[in-house]
XYZ file of C-alpha atoms in Angstrom:
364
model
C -52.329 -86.800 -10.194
C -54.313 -84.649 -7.581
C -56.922 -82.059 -7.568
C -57.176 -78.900 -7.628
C -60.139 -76.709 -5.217
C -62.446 -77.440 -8.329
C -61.651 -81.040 -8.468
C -59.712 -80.511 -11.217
C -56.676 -82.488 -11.921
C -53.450 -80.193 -11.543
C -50.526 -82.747 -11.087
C -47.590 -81.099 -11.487
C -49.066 -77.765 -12.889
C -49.590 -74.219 -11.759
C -51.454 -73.315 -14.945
C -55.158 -72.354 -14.987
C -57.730 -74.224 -16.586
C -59.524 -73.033 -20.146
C -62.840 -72.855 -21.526
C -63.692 -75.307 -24.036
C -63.864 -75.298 -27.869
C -65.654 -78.525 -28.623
C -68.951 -77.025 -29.834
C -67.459 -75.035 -32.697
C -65.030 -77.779 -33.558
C -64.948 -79.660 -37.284
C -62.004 -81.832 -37.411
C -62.743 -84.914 -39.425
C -62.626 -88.454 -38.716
C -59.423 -89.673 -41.345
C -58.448 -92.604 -39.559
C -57.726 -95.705 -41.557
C -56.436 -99.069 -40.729
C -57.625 -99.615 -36.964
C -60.882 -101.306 -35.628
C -63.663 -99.043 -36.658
C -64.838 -98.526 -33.522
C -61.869 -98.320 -31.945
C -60.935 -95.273 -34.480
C -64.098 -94.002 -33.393
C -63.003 -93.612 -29.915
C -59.808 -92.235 -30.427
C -61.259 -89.344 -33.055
C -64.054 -88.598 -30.313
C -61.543 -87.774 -27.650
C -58.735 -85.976 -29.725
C -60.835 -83.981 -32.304
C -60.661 -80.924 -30.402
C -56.776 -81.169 -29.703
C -54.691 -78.228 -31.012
C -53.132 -79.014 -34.920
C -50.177 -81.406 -34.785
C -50.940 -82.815 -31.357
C -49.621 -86.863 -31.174
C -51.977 -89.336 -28.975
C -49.674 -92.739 -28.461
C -51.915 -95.495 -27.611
C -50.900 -98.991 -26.583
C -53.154 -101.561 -25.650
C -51.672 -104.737 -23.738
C -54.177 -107.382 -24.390
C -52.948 -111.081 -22.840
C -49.227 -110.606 -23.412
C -50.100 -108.943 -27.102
C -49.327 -105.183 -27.643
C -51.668 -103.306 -30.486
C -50.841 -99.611 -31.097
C -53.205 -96.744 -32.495
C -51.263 -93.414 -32.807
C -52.672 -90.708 -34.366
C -51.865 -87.268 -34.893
C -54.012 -84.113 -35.858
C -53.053 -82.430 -38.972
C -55.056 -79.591 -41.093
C -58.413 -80.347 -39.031
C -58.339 -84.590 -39.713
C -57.230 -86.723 -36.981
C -54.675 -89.571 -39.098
C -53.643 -92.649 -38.066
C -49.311 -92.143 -37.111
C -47.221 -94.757 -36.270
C -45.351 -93.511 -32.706
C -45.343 -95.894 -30.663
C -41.390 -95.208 -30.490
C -41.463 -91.630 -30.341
C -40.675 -90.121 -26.537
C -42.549 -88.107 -24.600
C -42.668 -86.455 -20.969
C -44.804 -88.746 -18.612
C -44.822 -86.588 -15.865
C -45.876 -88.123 -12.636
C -46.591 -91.246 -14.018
C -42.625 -91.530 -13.010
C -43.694 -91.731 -9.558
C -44.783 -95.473 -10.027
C -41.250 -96.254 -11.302
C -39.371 -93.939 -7.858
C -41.865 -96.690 -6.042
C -40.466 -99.436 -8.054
C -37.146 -98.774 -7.129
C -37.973 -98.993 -3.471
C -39.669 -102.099 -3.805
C -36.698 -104.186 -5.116
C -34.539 -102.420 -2.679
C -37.202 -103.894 0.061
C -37.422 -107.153 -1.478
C -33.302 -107.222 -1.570
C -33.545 -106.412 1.943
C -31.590 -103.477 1.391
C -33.738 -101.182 3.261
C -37.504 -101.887 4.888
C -40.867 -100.124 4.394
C -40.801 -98.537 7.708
C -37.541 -97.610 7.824
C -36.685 -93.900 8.854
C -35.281 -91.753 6.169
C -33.715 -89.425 8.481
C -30.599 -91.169 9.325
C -29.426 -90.939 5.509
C -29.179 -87.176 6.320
C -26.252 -85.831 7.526
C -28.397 -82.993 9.269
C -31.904 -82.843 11.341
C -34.982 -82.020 10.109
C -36.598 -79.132 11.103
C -38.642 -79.823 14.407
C -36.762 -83.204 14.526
C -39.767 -84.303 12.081
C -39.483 -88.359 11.424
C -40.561 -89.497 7.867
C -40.799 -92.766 6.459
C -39.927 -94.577 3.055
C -43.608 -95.933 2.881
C -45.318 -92.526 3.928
C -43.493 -91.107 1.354
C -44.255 -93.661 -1.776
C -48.418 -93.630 -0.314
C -48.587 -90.189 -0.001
C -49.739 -90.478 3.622
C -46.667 -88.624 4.922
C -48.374 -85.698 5.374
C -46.205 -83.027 3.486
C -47.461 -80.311 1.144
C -47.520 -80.428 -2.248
C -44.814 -78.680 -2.872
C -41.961 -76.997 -0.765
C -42.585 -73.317 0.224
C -38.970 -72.917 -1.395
C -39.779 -73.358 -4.929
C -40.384 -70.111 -7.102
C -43.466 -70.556 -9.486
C -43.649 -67.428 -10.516
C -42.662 -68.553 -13.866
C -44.609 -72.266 -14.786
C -42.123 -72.383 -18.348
C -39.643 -74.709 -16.443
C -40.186 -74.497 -12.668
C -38.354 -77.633 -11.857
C -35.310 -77.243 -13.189
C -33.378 -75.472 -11.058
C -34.530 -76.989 -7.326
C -32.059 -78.539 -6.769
C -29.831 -80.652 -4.058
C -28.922 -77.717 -2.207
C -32.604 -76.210 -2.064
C -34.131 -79.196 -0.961
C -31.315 -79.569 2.085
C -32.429 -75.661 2.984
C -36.524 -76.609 3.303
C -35.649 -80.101 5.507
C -33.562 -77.680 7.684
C -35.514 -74.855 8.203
C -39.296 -74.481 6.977
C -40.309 -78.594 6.518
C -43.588 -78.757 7.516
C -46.610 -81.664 7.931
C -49.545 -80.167 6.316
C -51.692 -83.458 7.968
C -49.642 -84.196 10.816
C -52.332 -85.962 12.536
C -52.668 -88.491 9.966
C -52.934 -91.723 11.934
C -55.973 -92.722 10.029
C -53.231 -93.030 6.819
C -56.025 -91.333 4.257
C -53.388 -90.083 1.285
C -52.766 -86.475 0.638
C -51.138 -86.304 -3.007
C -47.351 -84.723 -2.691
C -45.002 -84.388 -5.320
C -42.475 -83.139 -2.927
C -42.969 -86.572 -0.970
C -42.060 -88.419 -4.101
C -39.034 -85.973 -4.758
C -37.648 -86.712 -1.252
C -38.248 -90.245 -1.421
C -36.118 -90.511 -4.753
C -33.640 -88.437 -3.084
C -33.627 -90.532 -0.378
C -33.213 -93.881 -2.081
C -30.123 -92.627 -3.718
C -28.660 -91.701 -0.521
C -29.316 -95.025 0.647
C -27.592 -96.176 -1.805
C -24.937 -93.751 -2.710
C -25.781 -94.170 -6.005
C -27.444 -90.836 -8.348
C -31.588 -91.421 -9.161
C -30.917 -91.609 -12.528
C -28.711 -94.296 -12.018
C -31.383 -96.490 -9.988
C -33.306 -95.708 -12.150
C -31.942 -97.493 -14.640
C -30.601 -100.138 -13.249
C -33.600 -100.999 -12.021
C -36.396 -99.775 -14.240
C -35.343 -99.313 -17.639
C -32.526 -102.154 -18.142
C -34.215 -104.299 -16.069
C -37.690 -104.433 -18.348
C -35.876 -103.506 -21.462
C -36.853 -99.912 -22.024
C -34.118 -98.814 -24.044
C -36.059 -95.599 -25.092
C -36.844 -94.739 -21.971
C -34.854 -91.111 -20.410
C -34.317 -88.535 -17.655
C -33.864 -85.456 -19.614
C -35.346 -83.704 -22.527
C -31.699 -83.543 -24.070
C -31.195 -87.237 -23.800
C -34.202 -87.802 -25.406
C -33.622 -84.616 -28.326
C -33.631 -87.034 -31.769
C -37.003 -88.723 -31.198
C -39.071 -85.999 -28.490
C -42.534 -85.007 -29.589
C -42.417 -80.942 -29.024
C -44.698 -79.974 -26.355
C -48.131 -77.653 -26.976
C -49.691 -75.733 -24.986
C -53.541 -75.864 -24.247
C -53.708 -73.470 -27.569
C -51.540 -75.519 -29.747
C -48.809 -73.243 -29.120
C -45.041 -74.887 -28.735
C -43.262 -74.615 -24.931
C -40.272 -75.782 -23.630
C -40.686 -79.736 -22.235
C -39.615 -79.074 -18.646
C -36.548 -80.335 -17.313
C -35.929 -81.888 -13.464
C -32.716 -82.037 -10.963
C -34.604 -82.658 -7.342
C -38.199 -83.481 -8.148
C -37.106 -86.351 -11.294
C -38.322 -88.552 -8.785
C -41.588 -87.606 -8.776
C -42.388 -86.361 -12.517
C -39.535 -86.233 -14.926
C -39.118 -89.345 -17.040
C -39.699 -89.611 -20.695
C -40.641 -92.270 -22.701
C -42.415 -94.349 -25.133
C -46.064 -95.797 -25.641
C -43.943 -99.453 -26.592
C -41.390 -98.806 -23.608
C -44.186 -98.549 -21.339
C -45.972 -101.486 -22.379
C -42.950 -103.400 -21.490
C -43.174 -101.832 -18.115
C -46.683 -102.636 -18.071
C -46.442 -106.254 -19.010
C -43.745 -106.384 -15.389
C -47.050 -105.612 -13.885
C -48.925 -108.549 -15.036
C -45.764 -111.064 -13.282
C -46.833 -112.965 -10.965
C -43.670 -113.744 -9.786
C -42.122 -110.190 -9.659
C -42.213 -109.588 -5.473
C -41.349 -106.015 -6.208
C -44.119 -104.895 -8.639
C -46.650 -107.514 -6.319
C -45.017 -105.545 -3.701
C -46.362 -101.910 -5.373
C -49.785 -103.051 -6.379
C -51.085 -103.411 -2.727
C -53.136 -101.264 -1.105
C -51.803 -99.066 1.687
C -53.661 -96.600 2.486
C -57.525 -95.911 3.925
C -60.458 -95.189 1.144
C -60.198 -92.102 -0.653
C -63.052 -91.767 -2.543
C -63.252 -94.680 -4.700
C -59.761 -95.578 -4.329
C -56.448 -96.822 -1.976
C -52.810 -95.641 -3.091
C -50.204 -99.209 -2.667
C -46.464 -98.028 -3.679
C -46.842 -95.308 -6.359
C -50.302 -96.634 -8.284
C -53.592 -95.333 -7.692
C -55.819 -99.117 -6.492
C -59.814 -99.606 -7.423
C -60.990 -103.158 -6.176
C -64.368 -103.073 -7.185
C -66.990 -105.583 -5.610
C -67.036 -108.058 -8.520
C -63.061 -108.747 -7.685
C -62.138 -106.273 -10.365
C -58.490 -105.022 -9.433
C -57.581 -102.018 -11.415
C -54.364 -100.118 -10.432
C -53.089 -96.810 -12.853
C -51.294 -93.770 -12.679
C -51.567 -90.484 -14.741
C -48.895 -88.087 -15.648
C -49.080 -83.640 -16.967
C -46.739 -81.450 -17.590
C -46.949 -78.104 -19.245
C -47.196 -80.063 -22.852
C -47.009 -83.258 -22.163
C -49.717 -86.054 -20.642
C -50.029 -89.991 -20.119
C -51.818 -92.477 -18.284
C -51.131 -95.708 -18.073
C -53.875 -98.240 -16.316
C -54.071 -101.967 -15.937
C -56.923 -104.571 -15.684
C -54.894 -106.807 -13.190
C -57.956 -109.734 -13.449
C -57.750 -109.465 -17.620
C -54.091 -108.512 -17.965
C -54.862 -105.907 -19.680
C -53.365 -102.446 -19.907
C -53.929 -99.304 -21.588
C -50.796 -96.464 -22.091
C -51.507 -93.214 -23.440
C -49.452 -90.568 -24.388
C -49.953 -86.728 -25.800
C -48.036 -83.369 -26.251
C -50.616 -81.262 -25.314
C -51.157 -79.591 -21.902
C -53.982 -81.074 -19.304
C -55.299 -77.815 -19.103
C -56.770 -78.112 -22.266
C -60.291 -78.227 -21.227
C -60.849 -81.837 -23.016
C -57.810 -83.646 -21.566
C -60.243 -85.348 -19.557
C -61.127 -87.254 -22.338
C -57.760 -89.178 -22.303
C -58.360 -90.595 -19.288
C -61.704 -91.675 -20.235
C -60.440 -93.160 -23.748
C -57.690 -95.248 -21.405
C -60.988 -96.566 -19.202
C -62.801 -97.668 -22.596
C -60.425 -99.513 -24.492
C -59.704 -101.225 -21.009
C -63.119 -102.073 -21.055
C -63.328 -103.913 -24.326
């Protein structure tokens, strides 16, 4: 996630925001089979979602998954059982690129503060030094994106930076957008995440996709769990736009890392119940703090940390493409987590209220 001049969240997004609907909205409440007031929340924060929008809810509740899908259809907001249908989770993927280099430090394959730079067969511009750990805490100091990627058109902008593109912007226009940063406060970059990824597989001569799941998916059982929409073709929810209208679910080559996994509200609560192991020095390894304050919150490896006064560790990550949105957040103190998934586009002026929904049913 990351914010926009309004304070907005704009992710991985170019897209404007829209005005909101909610006044002159009269879906009805049709859910049956789920707590009441559960089903309550849910219809609250989805009743102004475009028709045939999903929401795929999982809540993680001591080792014990419950699911409440629902889906919107001629103004009622049902009760759908998808749980196992996949959809994009955007930057929440950037927890998993983080994963990847925690076993690799716990393996002693490489170390937090190693150098990048020598797993390139060419200098960076200005000799510029990054590190794996700047990288996964976003305190590395690059820009958002690279200058090199055309986003003229938002319908697919990832798909074809590629390899060859990234080489060009290390070689001749990288740039630190907070090179003083010595006080480590994070500045969100999905192009950090996108060279990190990159930079793992050089390390290992390996492609992402293949760390990926060797580590991530096989390794927690995620066997729904994919790097491209095509992969994922029999069982992908189609993406909406903020309007309800359908768009393409964006493909990535470069920036996978650092936004293009797809998945499943069941496959994620396997990833989410890794979190809860003690005993897992990688995903420990993630879920500590590495950064200064920013705002309310630290960044460890990949998650977003809140340790509130009362000993309250909370630790999530959000996730938006052009139609597709998630969040997954865990109560580390309750082992509890919440994962939400829906194919429709942040910048529908409500999306807020997924995030929100995750925080309540946390709560209970």
């Amino acid at each position: 996630m990351s914010l926009n001049n309004d304070q907005q969240i704009s992710g991985l997004l170019f897209t404007p925001y829209i005005e909101s609907t909610a006044a002159n909205n009269k879906t009805v409440n049709a859910i049956q089979g789920y707590p009441k007031a559960i089903a309550e929340k849910i219809y609250q924060a989805t009743r102004t979602f475009p028709e045939q929008t999903q929401v795929a809810i999982a809540v993680l509740d001591q080792d014990k998954p419950h699911y409440y899908g629902v889906q919107k259809h001629k103004d009622k907001i049902q009760a759908q059982a998808n749980q196992d249908k996949i959809f994009a989770i955007g930057s929440l993927t950037k927890v998993m690129t983080s994963t990847i280099l925690a076993e690799l430090v716990t393996q002693n394959k490489i170390k937090l503060d190693d150098k990048i730079n020598p797993y390139y067969a060419f200098p960076f511009k200005d000799n510029i030094q990054v590190r794996f750990q700047d990288l996964a805490n976003h305190t590395s100091g690059l820009p958002r994106l690279p200058s090199n990627l055309e986003v003229d058109d938002d319908t697919d902008p990832y798909k074809e930076y590629d390899a060859a593109k990234l080489e060009e912007y290390l070689k001749n226009s990288l740039e630190l957008e907070h090179a003083n940063n010595s006080g480590k406060v994070p500045h969100y970059s999905n192009l950090a995440v996108a060279l990190l990824g990159q930079s793992l597989s050089q390390s290992q001569n390996k492609d992402f996709a293949e760390l990926l799941n060797e580590y991530v998916f096989k390794k927690y059982g995620m066997k729904h769990s994919y790097t491209s929409p095509d992969q994922a073709a029999k069982q992908l929810v189609s993406a909406f736009d903020a309007q309800g209208k359908e768009i393409t679910t964006w493909a990535f080559d470069t920036f996978l890392p650092a936004g293009g996994v797809l998945s499943t509200a069941s496959d994620l609560t396997r990833f989410a119940q890794a979190q809860l192991d003690a005993k897992n020095a990688a995903v420990q390894l993630t879920q500590q703090a590495t950064t200064e304050q920013a705002g309310s919150y630290q960044l460890g490896l990949g998650w977003f940390v809140r340790e509130q006064e009362n000993g309250t560790k909370i630790i999530w990550h959000g996730g938006n493409t052009a139609g597709h949105s998630a969040i997954l957040m865990i109560d580390l103190n309750k082992k509890k987590a919440v994962t939400i998934l829906a194919n429709v586009a942040v910048v529908h002026p409500e999306m807020g209220n997924i995030e929100k929904l995750a925080a309540q049913l946390l709560q209970e």
